[in-house]
mmCIF file of C-alpha atoms in Angstrom:
data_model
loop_
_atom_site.group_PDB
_atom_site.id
_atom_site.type_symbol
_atom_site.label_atom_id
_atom_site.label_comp_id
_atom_site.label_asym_id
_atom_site.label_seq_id
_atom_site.Cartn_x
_atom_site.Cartn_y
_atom_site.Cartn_z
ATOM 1 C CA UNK A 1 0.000 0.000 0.000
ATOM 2 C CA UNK A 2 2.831 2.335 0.782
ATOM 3 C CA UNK A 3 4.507 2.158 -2.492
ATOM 4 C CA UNK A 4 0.751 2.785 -4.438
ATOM 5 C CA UNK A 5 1.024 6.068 -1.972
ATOM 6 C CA UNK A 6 4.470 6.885 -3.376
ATOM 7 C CA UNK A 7 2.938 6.671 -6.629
ATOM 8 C CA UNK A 8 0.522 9.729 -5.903
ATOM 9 C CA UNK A 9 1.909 13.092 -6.918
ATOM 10 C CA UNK A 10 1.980 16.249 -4.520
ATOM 11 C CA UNK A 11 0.726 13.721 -1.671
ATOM 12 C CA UNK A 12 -0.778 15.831 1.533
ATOM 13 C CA UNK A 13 1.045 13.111 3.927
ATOM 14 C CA UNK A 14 -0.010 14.391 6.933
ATOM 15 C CA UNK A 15 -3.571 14.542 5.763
ATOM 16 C CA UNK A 16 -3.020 10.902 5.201
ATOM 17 C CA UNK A 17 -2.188 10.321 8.800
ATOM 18 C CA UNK A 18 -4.639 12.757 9.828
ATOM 19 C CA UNK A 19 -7.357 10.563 8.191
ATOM 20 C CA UNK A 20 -6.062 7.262 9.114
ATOM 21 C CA UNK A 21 -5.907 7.614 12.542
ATOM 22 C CA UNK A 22 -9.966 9.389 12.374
ATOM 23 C CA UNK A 23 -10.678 6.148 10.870
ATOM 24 C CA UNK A 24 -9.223 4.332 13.775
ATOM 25 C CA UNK A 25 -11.479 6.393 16.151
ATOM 26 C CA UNK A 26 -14.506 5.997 13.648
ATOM 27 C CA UNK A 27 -13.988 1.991 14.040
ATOM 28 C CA UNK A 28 -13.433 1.354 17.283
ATOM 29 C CA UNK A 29 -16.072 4.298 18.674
ATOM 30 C CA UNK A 30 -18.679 2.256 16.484
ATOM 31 C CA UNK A 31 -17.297 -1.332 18.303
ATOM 32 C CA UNK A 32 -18.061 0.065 21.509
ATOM 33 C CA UNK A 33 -21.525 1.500 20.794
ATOM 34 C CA UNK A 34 -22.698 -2.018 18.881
ATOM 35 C CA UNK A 35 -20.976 -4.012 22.436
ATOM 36 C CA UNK A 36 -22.338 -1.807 25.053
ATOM 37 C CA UNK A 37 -25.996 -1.123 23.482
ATOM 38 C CA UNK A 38 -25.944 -5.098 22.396
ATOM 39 C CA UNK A 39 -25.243 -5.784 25.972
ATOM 40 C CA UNK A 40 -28.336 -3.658 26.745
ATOM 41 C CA UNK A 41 -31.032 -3.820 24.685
ATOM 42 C CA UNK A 42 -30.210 -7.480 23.388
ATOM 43 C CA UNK A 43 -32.360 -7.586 19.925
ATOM 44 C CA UNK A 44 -33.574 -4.343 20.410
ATOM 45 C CA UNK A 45 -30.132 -2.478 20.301
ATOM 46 C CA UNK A 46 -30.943 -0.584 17.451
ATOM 47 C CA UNK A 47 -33.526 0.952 15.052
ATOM 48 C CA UNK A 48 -32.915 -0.435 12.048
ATOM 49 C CA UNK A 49 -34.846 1.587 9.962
ATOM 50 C CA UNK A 50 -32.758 4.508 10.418
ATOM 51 C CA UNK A 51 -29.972 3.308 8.127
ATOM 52 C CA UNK A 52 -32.369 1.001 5.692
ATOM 53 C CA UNK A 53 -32.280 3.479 3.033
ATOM 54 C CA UNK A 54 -28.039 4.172 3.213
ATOM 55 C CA UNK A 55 -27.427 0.447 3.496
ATOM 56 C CA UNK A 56 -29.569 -0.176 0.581
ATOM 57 C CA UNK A 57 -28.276 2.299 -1.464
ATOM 58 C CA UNK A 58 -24.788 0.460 -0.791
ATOM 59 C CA UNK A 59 -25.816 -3.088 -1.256
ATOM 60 C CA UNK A 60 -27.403 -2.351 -4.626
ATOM 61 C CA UNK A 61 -23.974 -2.284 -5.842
ATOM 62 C CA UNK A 62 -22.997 -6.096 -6.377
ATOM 63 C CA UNK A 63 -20.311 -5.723 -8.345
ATOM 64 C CA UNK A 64 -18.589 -3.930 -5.298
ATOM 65 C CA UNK A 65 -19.723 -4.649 -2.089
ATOM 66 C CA UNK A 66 -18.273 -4.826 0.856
ATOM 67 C CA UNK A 67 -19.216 -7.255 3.779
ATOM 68 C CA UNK A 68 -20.349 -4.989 6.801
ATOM 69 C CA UNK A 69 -24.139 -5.523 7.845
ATOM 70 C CA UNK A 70 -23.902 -3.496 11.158
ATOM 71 C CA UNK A 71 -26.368 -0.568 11.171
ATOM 72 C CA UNK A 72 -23.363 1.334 12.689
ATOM 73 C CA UNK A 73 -21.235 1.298 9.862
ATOM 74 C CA UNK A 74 -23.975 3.186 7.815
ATOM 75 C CA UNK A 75 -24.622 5.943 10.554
ATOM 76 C CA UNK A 76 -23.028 9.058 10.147
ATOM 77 C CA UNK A 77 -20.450 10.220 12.226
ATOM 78 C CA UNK A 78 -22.937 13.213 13.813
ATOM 79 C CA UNK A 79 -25.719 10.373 14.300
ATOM 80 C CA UNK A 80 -23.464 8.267 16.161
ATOM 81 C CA UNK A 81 -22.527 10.757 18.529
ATOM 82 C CA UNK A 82 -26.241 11.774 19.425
ATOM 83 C CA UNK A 83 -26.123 8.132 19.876
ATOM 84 C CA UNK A 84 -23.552 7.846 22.731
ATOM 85 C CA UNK A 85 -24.819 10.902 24.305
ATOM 86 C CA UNK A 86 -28.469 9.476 24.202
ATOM 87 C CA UNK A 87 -27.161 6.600 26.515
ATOM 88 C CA UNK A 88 -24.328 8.361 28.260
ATOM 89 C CA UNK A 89 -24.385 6.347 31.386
ATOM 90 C CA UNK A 90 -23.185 2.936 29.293
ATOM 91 C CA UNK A 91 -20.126 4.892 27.724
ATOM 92 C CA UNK A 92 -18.997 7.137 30.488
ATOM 93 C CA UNK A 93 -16.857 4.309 31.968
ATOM 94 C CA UNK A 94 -14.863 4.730 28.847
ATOM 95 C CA UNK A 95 -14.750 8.154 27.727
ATOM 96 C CA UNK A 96 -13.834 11.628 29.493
ATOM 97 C CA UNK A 97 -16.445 13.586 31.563
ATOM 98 C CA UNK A 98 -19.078 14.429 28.868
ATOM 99 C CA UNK A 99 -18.575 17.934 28.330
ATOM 100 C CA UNK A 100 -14.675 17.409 27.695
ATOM 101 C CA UNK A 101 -15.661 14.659 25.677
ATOM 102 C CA UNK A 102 -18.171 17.251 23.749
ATOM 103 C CA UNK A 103 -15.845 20.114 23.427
ATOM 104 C CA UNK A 104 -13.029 17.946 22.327
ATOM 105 C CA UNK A 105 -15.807 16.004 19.259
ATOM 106 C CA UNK A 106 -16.336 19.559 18.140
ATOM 107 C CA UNK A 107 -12.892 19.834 17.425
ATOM 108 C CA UNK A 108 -12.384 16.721 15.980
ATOM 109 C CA UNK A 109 -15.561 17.228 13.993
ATOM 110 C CA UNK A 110 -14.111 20.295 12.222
ATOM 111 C CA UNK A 111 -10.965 18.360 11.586
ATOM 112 C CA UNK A 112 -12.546 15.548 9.861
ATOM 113 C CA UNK A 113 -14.759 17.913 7.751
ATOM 114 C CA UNK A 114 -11.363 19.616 6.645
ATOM 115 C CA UNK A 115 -10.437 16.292 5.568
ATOM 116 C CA UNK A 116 -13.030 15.155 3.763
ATOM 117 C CA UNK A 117 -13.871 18.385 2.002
ATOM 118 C CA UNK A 118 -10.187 18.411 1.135
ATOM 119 C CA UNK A 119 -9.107 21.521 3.144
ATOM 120 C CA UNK A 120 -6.069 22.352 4.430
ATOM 121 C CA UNK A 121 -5.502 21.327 7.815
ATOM 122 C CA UNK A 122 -4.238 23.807 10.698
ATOM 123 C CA UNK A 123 -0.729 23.277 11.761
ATOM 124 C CA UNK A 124 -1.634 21.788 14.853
ATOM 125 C CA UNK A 125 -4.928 19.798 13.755
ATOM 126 C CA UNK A 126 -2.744 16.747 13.628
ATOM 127 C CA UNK A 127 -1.075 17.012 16.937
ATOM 128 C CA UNK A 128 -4.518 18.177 18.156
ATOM 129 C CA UNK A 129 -6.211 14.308 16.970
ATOM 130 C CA UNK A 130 -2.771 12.481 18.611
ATOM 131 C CA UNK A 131 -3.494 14.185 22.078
ATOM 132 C CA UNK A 132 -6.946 13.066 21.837
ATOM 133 C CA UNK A 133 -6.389 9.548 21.289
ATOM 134 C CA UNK A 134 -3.935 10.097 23.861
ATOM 135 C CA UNK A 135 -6.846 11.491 25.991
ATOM 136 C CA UNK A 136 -9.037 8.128 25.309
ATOM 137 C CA UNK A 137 -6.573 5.647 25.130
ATOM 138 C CA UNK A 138 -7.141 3.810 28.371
ATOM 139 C CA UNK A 139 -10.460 4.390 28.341
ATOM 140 C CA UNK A 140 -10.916 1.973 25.135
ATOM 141 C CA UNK A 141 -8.197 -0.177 26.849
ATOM 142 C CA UNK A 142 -10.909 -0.489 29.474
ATOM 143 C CA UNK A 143 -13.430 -1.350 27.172
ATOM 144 C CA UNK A 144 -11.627 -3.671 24.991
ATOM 145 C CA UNK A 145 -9.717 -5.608 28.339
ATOM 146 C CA UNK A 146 -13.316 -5.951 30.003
ATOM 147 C CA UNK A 147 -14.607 -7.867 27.144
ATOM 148 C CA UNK A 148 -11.839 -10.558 28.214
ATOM 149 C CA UNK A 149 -12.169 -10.247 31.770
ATOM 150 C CA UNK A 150 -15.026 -13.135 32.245
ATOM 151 C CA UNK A 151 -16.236 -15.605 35.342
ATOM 152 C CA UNK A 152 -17.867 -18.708 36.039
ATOM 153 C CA UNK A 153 -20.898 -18.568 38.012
ATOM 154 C CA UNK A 154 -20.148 -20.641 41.055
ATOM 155 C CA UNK A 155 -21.696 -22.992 41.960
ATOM 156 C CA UNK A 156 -23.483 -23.770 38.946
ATOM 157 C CA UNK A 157 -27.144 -24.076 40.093
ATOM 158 C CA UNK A 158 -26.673 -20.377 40.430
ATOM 159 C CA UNK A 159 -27.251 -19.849 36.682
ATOM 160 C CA UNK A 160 -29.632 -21.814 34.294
ATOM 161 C CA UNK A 161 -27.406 -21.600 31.358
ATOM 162 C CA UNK A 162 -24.263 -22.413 33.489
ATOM 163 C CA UNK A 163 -25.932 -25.223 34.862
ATOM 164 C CA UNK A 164 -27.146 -26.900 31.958
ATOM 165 C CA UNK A 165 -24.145 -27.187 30.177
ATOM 166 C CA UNK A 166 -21.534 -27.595 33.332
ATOM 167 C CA UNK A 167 -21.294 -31.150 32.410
ATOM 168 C CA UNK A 168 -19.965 -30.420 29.022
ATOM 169 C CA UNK A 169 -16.482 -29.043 30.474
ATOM 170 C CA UNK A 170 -14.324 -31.590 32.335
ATOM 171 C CA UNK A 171 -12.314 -29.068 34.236
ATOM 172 C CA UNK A 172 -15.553 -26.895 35.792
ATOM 173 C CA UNK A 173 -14.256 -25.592 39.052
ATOM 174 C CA UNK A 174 -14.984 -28.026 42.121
ATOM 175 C CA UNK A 175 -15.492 -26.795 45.383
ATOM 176 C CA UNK A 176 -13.310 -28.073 48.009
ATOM 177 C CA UNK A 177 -14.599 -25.982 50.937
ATOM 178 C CA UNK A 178 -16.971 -23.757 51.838
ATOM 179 C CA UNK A 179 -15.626 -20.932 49.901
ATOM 180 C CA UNK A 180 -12.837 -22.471 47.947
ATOM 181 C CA UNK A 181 -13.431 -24.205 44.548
ATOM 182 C CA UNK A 182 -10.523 -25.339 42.161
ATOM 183 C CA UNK A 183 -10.182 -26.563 38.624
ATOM 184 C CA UNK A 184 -9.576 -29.952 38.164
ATOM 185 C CA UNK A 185 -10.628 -32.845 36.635
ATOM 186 C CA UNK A 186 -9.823 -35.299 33.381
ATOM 187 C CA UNK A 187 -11.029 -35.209 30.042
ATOM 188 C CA UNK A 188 -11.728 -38.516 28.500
ATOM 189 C CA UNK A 189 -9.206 -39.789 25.394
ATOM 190 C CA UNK A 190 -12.397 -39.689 23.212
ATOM 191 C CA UNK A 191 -14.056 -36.474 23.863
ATOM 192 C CA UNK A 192 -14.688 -34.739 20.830
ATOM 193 C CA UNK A 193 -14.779 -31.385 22.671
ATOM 194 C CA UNK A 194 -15.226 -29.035 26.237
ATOM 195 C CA UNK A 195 -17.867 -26.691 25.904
ATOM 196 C CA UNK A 196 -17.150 -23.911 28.938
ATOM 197 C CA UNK A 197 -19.656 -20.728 30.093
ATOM 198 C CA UNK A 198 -18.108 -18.010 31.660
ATOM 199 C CA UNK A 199 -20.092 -14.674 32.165
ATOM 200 C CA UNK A 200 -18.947 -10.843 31.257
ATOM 201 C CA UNK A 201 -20.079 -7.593 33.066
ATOM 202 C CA UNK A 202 -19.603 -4.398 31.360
ATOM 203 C CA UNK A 203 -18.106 -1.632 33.515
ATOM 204 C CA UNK A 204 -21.459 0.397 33.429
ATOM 205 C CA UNK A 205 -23.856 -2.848 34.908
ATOM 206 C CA UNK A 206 -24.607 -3.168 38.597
ATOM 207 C CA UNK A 207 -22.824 -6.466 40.154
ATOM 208 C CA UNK A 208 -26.084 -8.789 40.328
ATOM 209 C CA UNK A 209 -26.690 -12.377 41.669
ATOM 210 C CA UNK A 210 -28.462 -12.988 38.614
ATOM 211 C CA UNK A 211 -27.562 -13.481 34.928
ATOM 212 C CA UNK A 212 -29.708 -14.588 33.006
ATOM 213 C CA UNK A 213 -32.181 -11.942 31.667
ATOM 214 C CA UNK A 214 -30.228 -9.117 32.695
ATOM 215 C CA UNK A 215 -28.905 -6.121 31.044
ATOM 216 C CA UNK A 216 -25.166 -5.426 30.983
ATOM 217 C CA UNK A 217 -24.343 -9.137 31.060
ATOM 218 C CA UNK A 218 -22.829 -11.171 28.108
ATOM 219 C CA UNK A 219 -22.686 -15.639 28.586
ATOM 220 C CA UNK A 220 -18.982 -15.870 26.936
ATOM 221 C CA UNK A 221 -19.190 -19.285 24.920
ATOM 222 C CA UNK A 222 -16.248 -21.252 24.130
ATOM 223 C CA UNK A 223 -15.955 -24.521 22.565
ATOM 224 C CA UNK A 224 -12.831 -26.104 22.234
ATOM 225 C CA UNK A 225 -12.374 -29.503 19.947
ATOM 226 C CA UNK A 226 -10.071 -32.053 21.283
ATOM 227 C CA UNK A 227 -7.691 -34.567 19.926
ATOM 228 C CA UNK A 228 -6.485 -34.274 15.912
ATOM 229 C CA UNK A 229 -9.610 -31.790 14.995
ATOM 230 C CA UNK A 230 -10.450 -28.517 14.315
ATOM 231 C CA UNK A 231 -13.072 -26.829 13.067
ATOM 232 C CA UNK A 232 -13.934 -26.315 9.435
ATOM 233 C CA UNK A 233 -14.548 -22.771 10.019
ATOM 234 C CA UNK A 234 -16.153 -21.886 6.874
ATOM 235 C CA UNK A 235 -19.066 -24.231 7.085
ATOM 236 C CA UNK A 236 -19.705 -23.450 10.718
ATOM 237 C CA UNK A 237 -20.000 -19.749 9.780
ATOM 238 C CA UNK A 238 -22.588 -20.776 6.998
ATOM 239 C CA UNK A 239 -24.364 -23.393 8.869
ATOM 240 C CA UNK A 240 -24.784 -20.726 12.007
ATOM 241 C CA UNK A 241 -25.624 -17.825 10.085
ATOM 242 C CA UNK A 242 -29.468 -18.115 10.730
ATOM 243 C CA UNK A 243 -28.320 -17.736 14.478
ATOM 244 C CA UNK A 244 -25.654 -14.618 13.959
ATOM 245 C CA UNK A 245 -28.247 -11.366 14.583
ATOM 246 C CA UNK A 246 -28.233 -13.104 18.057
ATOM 247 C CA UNK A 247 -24.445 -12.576 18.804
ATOM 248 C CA UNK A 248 -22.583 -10.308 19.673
ATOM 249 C CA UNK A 249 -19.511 -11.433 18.498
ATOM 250 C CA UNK A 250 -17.879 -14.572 17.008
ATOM 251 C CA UNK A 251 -14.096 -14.778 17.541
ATOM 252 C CA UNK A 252 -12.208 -17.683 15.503
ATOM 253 C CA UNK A 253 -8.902 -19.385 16.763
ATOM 254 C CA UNK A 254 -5.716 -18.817 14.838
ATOM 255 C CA UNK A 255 -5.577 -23.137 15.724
ATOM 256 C CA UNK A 256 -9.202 -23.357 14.115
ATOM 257 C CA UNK A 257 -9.790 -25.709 17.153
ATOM 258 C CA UNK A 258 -12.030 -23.373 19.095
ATOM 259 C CA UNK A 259 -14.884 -21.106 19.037
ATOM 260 C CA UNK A 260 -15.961 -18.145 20.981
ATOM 261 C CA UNK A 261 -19.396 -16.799 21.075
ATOM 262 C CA UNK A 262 -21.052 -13.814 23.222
ATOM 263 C CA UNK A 263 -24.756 -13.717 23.636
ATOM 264 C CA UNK A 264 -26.518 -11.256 25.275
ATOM 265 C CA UNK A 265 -27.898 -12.563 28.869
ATOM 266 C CA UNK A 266 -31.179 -10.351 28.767
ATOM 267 C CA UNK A 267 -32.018 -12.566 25.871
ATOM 268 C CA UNK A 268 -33.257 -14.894 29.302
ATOM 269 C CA UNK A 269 -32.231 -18.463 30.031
ATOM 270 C CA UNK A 270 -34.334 -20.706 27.422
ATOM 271 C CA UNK A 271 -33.268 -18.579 24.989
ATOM 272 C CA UNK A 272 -29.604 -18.437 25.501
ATOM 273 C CA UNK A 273 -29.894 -22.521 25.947
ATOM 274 C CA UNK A 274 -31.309 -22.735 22.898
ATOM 275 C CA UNK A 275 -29.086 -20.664 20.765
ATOM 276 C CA UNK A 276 -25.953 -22.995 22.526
ATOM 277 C CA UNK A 277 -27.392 -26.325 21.733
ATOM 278 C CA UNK A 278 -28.051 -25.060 18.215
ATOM 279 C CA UNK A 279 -24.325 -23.839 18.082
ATOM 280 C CA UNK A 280 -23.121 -27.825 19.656
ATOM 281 C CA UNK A 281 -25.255 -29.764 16.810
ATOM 282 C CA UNK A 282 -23.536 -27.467 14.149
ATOM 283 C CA UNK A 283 -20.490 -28.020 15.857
ATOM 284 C CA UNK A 284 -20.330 -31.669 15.794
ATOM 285 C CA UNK A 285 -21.389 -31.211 12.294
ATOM 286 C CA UNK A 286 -18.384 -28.932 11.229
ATOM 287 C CA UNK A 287 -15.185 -31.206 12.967
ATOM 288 C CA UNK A 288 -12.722 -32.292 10.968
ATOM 289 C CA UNK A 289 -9.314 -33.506 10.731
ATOM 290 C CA UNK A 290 -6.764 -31.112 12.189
ATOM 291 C CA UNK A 291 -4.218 -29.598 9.222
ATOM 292 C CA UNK A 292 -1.416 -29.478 11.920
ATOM 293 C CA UNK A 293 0.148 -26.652 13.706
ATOM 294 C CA UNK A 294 -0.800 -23.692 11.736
ATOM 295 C CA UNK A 295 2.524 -21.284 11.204
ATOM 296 C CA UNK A 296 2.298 -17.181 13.545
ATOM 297 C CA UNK A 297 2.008 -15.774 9.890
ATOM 298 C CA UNK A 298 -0.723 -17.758 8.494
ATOM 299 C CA UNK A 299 -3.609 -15.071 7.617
ATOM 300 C CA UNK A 300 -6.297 -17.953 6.628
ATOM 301 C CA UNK A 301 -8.294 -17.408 9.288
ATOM 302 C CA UNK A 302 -8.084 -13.604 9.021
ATOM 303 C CA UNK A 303 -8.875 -13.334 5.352
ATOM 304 C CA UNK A 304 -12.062 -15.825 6.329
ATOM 305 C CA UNK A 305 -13.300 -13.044 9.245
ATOM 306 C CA UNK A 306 -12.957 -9.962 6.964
ATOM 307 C CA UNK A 307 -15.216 -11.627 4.376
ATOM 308 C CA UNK A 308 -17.626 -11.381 7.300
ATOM 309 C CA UNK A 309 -19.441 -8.675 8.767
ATOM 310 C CA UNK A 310 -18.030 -6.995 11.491
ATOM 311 C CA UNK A 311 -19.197 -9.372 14.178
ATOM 312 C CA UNK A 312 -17.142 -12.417 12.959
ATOM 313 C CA UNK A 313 -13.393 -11.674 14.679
ATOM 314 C CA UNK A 314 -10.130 -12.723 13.635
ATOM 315 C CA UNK A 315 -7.291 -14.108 16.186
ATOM 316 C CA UNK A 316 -5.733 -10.698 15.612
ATOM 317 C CA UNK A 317 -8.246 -8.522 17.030
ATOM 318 C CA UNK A 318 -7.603 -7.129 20.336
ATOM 319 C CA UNK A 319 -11.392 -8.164 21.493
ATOM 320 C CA UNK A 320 -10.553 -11.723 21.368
ATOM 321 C CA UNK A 321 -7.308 -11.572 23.285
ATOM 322 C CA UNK A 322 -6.360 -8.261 25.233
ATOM 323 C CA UNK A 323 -7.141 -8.496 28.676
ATOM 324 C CA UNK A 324 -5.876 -6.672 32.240
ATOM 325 C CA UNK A 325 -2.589 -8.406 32.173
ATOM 326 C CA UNK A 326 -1.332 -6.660 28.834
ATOM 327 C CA UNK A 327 -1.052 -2.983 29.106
ATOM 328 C CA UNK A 328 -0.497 -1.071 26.202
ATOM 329 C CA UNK A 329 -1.038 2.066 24.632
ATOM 330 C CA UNK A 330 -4.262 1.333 22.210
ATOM 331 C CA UNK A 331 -4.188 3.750 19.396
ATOM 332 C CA UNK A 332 -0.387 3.926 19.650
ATOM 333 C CA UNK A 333 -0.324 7.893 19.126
#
């Protein structure tokens, strides 16, 4: 990509950088409003009439589209901050007070408008955009290491959806004392694969005793196959895509031996035990024989997620890995 850039006569680089590091914001500001107001709402996150007519307009396109189905990714940049401040209170764990937050969008409004009305930028605009990912950088740390930061509801009778598939994972967590529990166990030569259930709260949700059926709670799926397998990721994908609008994410293994899936709790227990069962059938459907340790640099599993829309992850994305024990700066600036 950087030598088609070289290519480009009387280049504006730092307008380049300007605008790559807006689109940054733009994508992960739109991941955090589809988590948090998934998390919330469940199937009623978002109208989806509002973008109808702009993702229509898109799709109608064949010969060039482009794989994104979120209503989020056809919002404009003004709608989707009358969004977040419309539901402050599941944001503010991750952004700045809201009227720095508001002063500082104005400025980064005008900036973006310079760029994509090709105007000159001020001298500072860039450094002004750096200090303001600077400003939010731990705050979409936050959000991005909570999404990996799950538990297991102990003991299991405590949850429905726990419960009913505890005896699906070998190692669940025994209790060995009154207020101790450890995990141990052994997982049978033959066993095709472990399915777990852990729980995630997002920052803004009240601890509660119970999961299922409320707001602010995500189950956090994994299933793991065992032995010489993996998954054949493609036709799980295809065979689960009835299922998807249910998600909120899918995050595929670099391995191709595991799956991760988060499901809104509010959705209420049947439901989520449906939706898992569904998910186990298609599993044992889509095993196959593993093609060996898979080399760091291998981007088949990537390129498979980005023909997805955005809720399908690759190994590579810091939802399905970063967590509390990895700081780092997030936007780098």
């Amino acid at each position: 990509m950087l030598s088609k850039l070289e290519k480009i006569p009387d280049i504006n680089e730092e307008a380049v950088v300007v605008y790559a590091y807006l689109q940054m914001l733009e994508k992960w500001l739109r991941e955090m409003v589809y988590v948090e107001l998934k998390a919330k709402k469940g199937n009623s996150w978002f109208n989806f009439h509002k973008t109808k007519n702009t993702y229509d307009s898109d799709k109608k396109y064949t010969h060039m589209s482009t794989p994104e189905s979120s209503p989020l990714s056809y919002l404009s940049f003004g709608e989707l901050q009358k969004l977040i401040k419309n539901n402050w209170e599941i944001f503010s764990p991750y952004l700045p007070p809201q009227n720095i937050w508001d002063a500082k969008l104005e400025e980064i409004d005008n900036i973006r408008n310079r760029i994509a009305h090709f105007r000159s930028l001020h001298e500072q605009d860039l450094n002004r955009v750096l200090q303001f990912l600077r400003d939010i950088d731990q705050g979409f740390w936050r959000f991005c290491t909570s999404y990996n930061d799950s538990f297991t509801v102990l003991p299991a009778d405590n949850d429905s959806v726990t419960n009913k598939f505890a005896d699906l994972d070998p190692f669940f967590p025994k209790q060995i004392d009154e207020k101790r529990w450890v995990t141990v166990g052994h997982a049978p030569p033959d066993l095709l694969y472990i399915v777990s259930i852990r729980v995630i709260r997002r920052l803004w949700c009240d601890t509660s005793d119970k999961i299922e059926g409320t707001p602010g709670y995500l189950y956090d799926l994994n299933i793991v196959i065992r032995g010489q397998r993996q998954y054949d990721y493609k036709r799980f994908l295809s065979a689960s895509k009835k299922l998807h609008s249910k998600f909120v994410h899918i995050c595929l293994d670099h391995q191709s031996n595991s799956i991760r899936i988060t499901i809104p709790a509010n959705y209420g227990s049947e439901e989520v035990i449906n939706i898992i069962e569904q998910l186990i059938e298609i599993t044992e459907h889509t095993i196959i024989p593993s093609r060996g340790i898979v080399d760091i640099d291998d981007t088949s599993v990537k390129k498979l997620a980005d023909e997805w829309p955005e809720y399908v992850l690759s190994p590579k994305n810091p939802l399905t890995f970063l967590d509390s024990e990895m700081p780092c700066s997030f936007f780098n600036a």
